[in-house]
mmCIF file of C-alpha atoms and ligand atoms in Angstrom:
data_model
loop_
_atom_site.group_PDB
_atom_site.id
_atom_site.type_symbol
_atom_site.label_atom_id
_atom_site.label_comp_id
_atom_site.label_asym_id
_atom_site.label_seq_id
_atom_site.Cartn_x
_atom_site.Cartn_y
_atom_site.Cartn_z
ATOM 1 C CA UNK M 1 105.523 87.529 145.533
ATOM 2 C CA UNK M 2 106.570 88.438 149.148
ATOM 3 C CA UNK M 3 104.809 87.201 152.411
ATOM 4 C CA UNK M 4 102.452 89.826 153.735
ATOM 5 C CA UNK M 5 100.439 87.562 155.584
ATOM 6 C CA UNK M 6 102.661 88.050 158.303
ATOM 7 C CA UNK M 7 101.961 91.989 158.148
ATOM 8 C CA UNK M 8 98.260 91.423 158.439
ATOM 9 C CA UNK M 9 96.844 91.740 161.564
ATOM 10 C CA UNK M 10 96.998 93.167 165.297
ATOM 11 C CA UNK M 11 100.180 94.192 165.763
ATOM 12 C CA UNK M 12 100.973 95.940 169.378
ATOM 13 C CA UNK M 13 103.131 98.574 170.060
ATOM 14 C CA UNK M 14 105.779 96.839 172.814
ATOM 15 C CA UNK M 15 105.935 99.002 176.115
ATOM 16 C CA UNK M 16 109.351 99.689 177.802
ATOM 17 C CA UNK M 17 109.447 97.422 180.553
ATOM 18 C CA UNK M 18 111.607 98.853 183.685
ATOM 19 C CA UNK M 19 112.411 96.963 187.016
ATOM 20 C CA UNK M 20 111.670 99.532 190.201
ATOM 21 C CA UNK M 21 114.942 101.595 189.983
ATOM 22 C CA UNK M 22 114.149 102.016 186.222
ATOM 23 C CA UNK M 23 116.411 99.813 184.879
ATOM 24 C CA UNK M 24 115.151 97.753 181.794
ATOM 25 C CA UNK M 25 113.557 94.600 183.102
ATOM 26 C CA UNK M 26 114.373 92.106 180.675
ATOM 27 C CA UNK M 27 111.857 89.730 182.596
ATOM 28 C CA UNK M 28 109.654 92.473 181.957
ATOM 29 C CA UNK M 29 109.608 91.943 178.595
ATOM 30 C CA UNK M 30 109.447 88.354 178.255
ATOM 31 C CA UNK M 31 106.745 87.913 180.489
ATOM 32 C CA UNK M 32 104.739 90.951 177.944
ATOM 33 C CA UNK M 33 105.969 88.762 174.727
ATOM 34 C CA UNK M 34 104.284 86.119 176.383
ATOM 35 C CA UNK M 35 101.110 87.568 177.327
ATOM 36 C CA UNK M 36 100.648 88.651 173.995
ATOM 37 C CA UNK M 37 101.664 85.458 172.563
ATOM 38 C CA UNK M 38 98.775 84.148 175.057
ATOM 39 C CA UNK M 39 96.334 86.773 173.409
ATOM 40 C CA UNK M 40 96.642 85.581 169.807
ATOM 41 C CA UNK M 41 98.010 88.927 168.787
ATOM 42 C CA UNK M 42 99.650 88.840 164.791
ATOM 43 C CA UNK M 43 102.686 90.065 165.737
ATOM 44 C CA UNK M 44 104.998 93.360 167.650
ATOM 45 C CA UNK M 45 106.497 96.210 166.875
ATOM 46 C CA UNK M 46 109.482 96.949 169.350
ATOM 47 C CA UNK M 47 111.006 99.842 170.362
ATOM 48 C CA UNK M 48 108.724 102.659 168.910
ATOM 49 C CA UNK M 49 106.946 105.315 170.387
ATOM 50 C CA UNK M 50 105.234 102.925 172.925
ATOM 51 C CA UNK M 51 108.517 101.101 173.711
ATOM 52 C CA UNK M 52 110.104 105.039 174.519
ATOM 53 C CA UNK M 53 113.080 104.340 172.410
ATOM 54 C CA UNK M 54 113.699 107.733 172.258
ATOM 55 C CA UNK M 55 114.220 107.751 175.998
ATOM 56 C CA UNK M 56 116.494 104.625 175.849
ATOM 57 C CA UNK M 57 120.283 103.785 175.008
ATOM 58 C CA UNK M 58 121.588 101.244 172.319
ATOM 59 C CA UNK M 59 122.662 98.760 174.744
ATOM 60 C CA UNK M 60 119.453 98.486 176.271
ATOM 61 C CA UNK M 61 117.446 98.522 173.172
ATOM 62 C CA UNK M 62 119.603 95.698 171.879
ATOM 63 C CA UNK M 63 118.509 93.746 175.635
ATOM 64 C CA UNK M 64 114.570 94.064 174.792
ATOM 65 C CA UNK M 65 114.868 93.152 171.403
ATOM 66 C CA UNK M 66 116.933 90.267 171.963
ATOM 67 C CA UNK M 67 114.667 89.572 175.090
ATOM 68 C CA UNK M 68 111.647 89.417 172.962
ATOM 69 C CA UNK M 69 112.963 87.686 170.364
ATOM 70 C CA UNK M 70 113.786 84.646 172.945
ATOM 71 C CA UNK M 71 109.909 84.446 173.574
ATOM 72 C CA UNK M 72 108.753 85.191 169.966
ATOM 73 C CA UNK M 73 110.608 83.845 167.971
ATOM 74 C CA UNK M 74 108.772 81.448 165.565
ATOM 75 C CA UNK M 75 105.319 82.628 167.523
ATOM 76 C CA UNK M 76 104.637 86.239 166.296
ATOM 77 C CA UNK M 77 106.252 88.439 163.142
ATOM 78 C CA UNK M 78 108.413 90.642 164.954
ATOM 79 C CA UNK M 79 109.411 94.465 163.835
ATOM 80 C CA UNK M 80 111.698 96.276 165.481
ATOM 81 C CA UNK M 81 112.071 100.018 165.449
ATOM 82 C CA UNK M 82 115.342 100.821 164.677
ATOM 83 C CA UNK M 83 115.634 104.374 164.999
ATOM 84 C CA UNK M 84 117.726 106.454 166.987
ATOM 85 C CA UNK M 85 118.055 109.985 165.252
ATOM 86 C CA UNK M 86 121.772 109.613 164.381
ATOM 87 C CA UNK M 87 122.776 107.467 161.471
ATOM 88 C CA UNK M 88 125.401 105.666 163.238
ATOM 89 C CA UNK M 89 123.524 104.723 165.949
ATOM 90 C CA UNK M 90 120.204 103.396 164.133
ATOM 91 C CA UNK M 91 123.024 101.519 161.807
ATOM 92 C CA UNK M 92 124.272 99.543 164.651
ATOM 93 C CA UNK M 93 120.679 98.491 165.873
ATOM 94 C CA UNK M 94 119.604 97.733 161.953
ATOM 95 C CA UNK M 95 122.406 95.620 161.826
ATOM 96 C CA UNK M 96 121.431 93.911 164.858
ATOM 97 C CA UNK M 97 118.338 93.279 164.500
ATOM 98 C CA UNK M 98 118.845 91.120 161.552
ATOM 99 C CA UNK M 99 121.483 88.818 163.497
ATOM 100 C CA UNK M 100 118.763 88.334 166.244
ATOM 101 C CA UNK M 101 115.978 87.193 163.306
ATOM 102 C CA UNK M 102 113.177 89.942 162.714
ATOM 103 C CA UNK M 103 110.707 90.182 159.813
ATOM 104 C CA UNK M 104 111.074 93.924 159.437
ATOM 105 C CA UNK M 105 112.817 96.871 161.008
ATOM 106 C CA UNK M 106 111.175 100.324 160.668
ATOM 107 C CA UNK M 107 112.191 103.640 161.734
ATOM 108 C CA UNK M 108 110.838 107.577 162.015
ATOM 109 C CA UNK M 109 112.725 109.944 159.982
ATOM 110 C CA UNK M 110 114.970 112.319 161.496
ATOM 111 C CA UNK M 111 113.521 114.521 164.071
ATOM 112 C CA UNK M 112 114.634 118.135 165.159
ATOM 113 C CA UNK M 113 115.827 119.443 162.491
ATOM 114 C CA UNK M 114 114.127 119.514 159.302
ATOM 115 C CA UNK M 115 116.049 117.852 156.739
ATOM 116 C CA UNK M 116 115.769 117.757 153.059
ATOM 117 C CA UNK M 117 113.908 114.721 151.131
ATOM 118 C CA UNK M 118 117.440 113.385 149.819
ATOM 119 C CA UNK M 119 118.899 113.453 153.409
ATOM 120 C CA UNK M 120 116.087 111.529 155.165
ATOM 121 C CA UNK M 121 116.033 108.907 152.008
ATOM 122 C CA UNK M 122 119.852 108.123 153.045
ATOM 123 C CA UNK M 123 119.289 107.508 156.779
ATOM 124 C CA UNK M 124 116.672 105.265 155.580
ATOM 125 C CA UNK M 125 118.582 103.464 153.438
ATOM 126 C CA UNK M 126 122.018 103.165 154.852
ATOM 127 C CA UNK M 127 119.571 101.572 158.164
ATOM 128 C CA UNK M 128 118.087 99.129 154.998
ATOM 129 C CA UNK M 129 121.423 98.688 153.400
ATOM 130 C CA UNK M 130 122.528 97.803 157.853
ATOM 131 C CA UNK M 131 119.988 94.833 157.522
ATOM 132 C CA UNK M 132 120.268 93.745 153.564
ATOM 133 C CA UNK M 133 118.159 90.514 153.892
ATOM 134 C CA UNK M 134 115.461 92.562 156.406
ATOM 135 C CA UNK M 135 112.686 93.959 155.223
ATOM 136 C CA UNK M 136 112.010 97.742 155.496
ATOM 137 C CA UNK M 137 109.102 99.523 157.437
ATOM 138 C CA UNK M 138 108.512 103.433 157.054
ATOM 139 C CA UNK M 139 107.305 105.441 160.214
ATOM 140 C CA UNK M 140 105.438 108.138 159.268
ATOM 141 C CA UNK M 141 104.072 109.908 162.512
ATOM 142 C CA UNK M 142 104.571 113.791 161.239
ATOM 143 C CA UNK M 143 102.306 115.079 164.196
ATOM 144 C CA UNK M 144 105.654 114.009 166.195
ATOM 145 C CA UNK M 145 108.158 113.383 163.893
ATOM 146 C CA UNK M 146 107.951 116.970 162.880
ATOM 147 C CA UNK M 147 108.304 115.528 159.223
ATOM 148 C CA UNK M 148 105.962 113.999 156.899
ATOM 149 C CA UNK M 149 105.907 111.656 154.572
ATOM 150 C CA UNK M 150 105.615 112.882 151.300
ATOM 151 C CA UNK M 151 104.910 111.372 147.719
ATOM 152 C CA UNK M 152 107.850 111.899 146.295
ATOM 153 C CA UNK M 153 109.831 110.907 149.428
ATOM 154 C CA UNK M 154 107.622 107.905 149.380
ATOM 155 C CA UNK M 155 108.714 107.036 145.588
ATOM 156 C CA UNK M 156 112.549 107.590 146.140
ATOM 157 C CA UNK M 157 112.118 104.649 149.101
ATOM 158 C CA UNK M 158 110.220 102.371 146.763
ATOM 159 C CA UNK M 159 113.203 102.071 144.834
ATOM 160 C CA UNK M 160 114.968 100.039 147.630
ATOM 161 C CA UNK M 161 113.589 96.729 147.341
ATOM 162 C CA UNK M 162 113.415 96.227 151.177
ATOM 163 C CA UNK M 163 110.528 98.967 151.573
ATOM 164 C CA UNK M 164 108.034 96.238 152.477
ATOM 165 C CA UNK M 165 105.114 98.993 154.073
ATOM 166 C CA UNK M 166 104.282 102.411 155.613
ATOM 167 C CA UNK M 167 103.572 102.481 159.552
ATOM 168 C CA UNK M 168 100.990 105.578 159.145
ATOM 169 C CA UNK M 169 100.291 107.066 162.175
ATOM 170 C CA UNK M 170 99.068 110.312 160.339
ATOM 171 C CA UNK M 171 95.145 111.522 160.932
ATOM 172 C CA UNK M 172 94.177 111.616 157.416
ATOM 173 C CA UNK M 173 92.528 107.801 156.485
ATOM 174 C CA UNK M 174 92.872 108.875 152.879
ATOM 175 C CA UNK M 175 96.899 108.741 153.734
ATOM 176 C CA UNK M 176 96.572 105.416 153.736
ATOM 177 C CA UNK M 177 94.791 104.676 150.419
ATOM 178 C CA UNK M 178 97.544 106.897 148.931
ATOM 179 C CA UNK M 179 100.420 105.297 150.321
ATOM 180 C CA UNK M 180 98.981 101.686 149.650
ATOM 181 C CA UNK M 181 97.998 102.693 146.053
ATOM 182 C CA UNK M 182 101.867 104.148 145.470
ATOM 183 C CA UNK M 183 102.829 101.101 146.790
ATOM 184 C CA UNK M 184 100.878 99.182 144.532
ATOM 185 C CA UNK M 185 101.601 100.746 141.674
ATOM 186 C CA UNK M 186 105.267 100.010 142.152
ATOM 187 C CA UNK M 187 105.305 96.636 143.576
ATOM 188 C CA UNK M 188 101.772 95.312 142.500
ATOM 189 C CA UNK M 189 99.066 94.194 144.132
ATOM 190 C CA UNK M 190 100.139 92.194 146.798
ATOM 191 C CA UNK M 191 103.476 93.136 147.886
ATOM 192 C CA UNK M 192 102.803 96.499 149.726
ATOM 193 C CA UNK M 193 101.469 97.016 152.931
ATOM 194 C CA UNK M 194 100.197 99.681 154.911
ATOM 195 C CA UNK M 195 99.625 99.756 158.982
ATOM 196 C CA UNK M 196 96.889 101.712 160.067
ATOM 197 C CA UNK M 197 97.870 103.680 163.038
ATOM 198 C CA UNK M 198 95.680 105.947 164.756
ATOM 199 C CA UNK M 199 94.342 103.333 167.230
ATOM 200 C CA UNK M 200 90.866 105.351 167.735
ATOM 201 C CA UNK M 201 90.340 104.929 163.819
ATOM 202 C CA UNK M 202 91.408 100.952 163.617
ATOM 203 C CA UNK M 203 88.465 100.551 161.377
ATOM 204 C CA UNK M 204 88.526 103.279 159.255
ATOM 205 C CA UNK M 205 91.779 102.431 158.596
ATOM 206 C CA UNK M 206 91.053 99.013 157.647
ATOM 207 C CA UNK M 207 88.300 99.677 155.857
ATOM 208 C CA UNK M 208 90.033 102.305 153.606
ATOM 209 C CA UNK M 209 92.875 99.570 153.015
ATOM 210 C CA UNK M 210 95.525 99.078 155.719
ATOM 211 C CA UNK M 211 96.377 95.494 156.003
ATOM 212 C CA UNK M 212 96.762 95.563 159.516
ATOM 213 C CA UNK M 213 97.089 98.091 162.781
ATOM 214 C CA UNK M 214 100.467 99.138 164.692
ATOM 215 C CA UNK M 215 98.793 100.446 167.903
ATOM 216 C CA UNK M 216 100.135 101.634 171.193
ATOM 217 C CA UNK M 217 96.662 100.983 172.949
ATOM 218 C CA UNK M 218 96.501 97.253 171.428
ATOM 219 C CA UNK M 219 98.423 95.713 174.294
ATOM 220 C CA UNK M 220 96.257 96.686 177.437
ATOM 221 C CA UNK M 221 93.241 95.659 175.809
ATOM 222 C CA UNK M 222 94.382 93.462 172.365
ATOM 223 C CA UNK M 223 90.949 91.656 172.587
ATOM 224 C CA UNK M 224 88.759 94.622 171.256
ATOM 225 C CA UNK M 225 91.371 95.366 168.342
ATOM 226 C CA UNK M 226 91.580 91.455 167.319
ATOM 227 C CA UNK M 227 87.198 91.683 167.787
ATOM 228 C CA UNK M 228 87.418 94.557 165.654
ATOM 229 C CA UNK M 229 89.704 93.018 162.806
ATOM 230 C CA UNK M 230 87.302 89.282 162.574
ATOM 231 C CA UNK M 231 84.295 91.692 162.096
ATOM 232 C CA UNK M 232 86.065 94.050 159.259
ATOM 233 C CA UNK M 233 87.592 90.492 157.692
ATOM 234 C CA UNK M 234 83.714 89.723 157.802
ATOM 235 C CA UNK M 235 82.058 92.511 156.450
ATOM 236 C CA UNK M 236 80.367 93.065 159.838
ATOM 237 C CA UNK M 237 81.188 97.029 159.636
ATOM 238 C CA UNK M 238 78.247 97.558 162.412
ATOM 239 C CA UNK M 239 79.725 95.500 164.871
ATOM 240 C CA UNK M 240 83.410 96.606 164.144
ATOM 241 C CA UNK M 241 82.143 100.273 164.847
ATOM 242 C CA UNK M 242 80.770 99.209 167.978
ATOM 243 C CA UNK M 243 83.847 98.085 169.610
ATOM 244 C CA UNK M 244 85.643 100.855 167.923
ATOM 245 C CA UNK M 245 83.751 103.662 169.947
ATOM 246 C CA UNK M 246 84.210 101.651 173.233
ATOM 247 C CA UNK M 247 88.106 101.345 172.970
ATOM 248 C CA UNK M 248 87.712 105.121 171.970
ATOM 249 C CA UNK M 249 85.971 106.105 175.273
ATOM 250 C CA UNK M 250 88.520 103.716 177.048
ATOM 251 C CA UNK M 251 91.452 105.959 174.986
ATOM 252 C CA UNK M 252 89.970 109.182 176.439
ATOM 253 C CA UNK M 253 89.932 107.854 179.529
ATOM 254 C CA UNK M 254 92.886 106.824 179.955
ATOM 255 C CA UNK M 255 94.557 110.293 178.354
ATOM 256 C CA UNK M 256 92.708 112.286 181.322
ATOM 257 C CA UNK M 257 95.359 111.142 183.730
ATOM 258 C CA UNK M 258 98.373 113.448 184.584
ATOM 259 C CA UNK M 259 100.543 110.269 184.286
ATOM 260 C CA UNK M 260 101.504 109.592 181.005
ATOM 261 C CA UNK M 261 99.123 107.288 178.658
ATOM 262 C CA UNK M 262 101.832 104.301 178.597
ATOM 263 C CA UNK M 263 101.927 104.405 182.623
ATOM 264 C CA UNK M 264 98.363 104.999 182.754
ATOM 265 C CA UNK M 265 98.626 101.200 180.394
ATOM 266 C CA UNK M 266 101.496 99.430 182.545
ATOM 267 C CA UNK M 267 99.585 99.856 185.780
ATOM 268 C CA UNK M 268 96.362 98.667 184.341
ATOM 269 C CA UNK M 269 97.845 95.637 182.703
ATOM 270 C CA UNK M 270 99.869 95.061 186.720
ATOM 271 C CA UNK M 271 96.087 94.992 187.868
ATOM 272 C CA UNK M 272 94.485 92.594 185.465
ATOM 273 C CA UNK M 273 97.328 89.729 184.749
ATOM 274 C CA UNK M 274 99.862 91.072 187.071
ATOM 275 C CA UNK M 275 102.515 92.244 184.982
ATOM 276 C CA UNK M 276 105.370 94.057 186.572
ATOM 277 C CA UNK M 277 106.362 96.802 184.155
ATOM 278 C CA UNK M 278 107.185 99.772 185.494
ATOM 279 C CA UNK M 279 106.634 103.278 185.128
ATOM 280 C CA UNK M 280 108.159 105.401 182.272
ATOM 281 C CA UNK M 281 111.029 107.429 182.197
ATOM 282 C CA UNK M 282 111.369 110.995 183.228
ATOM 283 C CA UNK M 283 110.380 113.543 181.428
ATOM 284 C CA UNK M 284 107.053 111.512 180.808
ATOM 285 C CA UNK M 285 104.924 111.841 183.822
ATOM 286 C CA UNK M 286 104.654 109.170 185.882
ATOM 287 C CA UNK M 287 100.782 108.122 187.801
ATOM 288 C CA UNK M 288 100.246 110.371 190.966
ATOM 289 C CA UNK M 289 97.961 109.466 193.651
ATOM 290 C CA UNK M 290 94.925 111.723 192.096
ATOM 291 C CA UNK M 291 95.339 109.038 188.843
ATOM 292 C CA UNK M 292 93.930 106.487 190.710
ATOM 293 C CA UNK M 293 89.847 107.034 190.109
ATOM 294 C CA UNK M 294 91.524 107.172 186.658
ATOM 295 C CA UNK M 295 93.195 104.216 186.326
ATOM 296 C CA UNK M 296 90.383 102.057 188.017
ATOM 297 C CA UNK M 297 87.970 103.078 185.463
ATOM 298 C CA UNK M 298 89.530 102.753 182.854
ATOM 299 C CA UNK M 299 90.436 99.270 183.692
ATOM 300 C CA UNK M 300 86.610 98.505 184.486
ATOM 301 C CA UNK M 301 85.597 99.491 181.214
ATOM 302 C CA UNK M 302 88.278 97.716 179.528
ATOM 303 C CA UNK M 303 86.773 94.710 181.392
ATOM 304 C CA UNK M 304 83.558 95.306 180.424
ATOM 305 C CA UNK M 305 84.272 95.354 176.851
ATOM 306 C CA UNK M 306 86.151 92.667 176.651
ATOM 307 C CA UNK M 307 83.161 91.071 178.453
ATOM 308 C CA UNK M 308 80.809 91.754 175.993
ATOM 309 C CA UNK M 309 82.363 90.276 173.032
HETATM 310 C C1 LIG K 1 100.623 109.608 168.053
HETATM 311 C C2 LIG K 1 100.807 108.194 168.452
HETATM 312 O O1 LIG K 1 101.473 107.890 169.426
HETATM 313 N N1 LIG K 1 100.208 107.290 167.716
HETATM 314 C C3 LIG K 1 100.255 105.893 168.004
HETATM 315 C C4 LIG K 1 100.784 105.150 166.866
HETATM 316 O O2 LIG K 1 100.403 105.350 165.749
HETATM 317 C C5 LIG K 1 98.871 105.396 168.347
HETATM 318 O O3 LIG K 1 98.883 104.001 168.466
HETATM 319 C C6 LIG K 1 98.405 106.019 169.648
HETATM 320 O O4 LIG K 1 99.221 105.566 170.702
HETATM 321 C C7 LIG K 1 96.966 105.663 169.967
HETATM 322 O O5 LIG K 1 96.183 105.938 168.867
HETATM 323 C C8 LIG K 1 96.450 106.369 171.195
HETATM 324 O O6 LIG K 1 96.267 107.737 170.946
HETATM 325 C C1 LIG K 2 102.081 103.366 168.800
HETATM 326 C C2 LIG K 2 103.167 102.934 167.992
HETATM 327 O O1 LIG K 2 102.981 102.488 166.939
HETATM 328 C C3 LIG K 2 104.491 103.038 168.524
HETATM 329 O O2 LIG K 2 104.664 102.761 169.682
HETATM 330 O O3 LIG K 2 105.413 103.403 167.805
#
């Protein structure tokens, strides 16, 4: 039987943390680990979306990770996002991120171009095969992976031992049922997870079956997603809902700024606790002065609803 305790829970989507000429700021990122260490969150997943590894170069993905991992280590299950879009390159950082000690590495499929089932299965596993004593997450995000995760792809990957869960970021709840129920029915009950990970439906994706929530909106306000998670663990659906629709409002606030979402996030999280991140890297949008009105309401509500609990 495998340990997917460590799997269930708030998990937050690591930001890129850049000093003020851009630069990663590897005190950036230990003071976030420790924040969130501080906030009683399950766990982090570094080096996705949230953590603009797209935008970023091996070397300096290899400097986060191993930055987190002094913080973490022992404290939170760590997974670390592996992927780069080129074999080779998402090879190297597999490889790595088993010498520095994660639970899991995970990775999107190839983006671009569309590749066939067989061809995405072997990036996947030559990553796994990179990292042989690491478990395996799948990213499936087809809204911007321009891939999706299909059954049969799904099947193929549950043949590598590794394959631990599915990091479903797709709209569809029922996804989730079907990946956790393929998982299942390979593994058995028990030994297959699945991450919930449209953060405005956290509790429909718990309640449908995801273990536990990869979110990129968990870390500026982890409070209302670890609220959320006690009430579902309770039965207290009501209550779960509440909370639910106030981080949603917060969400849609936050999205109405020209800067991008995860600068709109950085700034707000400067404001409360004082946390030097950054701003994100060109071509995201950075905050412009008309974000302001933005920013400060979105952090008032935060603070309201973290209030209320
Ligand atoms: C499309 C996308 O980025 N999805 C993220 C991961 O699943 C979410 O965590 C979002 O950041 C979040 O739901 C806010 O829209
Ligand atoms: C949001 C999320 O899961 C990511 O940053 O990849």
């Amino acid at each position: 039987m495998k340990d997917i305790t460590k799997y269930q829970g708030v998990i937050p989507a690591f930001y890129a943390c850049y000093d003020a000429e851009g630069n990663i700021s590897t005190e950036g990122v230990k003071a976030l680990t420790r924040h969130l260490i501080a906030k009683g969150v399950k766990g982090v997943y570094v080096g996705g979306s949230s953590g603009e590894c797209i935008y970023q170069h091996v070397d300096e993905r290899k400097a986060v990770l191993e930055a987190v991992m002094s913080e973490a280590k022992g404290k939170l299950t760590v997974i670390a996002h592996v992927g780069c879009n080129n074999t080779a390159d998402s090879v190297e950082l597999a490889r790595h991120a088993e010498s520095v000690g994660v639970d899991a590495i995970a990775s999107i499929p190839p983006i671009y171009f569309h590749l066939p089932e067989y061809a995405i299965a072997k990036y996947w596993n030559d990553m796994s095969a990179a990292a042989p004593n690491t478990e395996f997450v799948i990213y499936n995000i087809p809204q911007l992976a321009g891939t999706g995760l299909t059954m049969s792809l799904l099947k193929e990957m549950l043949k590598n031992p590794n394959v631990i869960a599915v990091k479903n970021s797709s709209m569809p709840t029922q996804d989730i049922q079907m990946f956790k129920d393929a998982g299942i029915a390979a593994r058995g009950e028990g030994n297959f997870v699945v991450f919930n990970g449209p953060d405005e439906q956290f509790v429909s994706g718990r309640v449908i079956g995801a273990d536990g929530g990869i979110g990129g909106t968990y870390a500026v306000m982890p409070e209302l997603y670890l609220a959320m998670n006690d009430h579902i663990n309770k039965g207290e659906i009501k209550q779960a809902q509440e909370i639910q629709y106030e981080a949603d409002r917060i969400i849609y606030k936050m999205c109405e700024a020209h800067g991008n979402l995860y600068a709109v996030q950085k700034e707000i999280l400067r404001r409360m606790y004082g946390l030097e991140l950054g701003g994100v890297r060109e071509p995201m949008p950075g905050l412009i002065p008309e974000d302001e009105a933005i920013v400060a309401e979105a952090q008032a509500m935060i603070e309201a609803a973290i209030a209320k609990l």
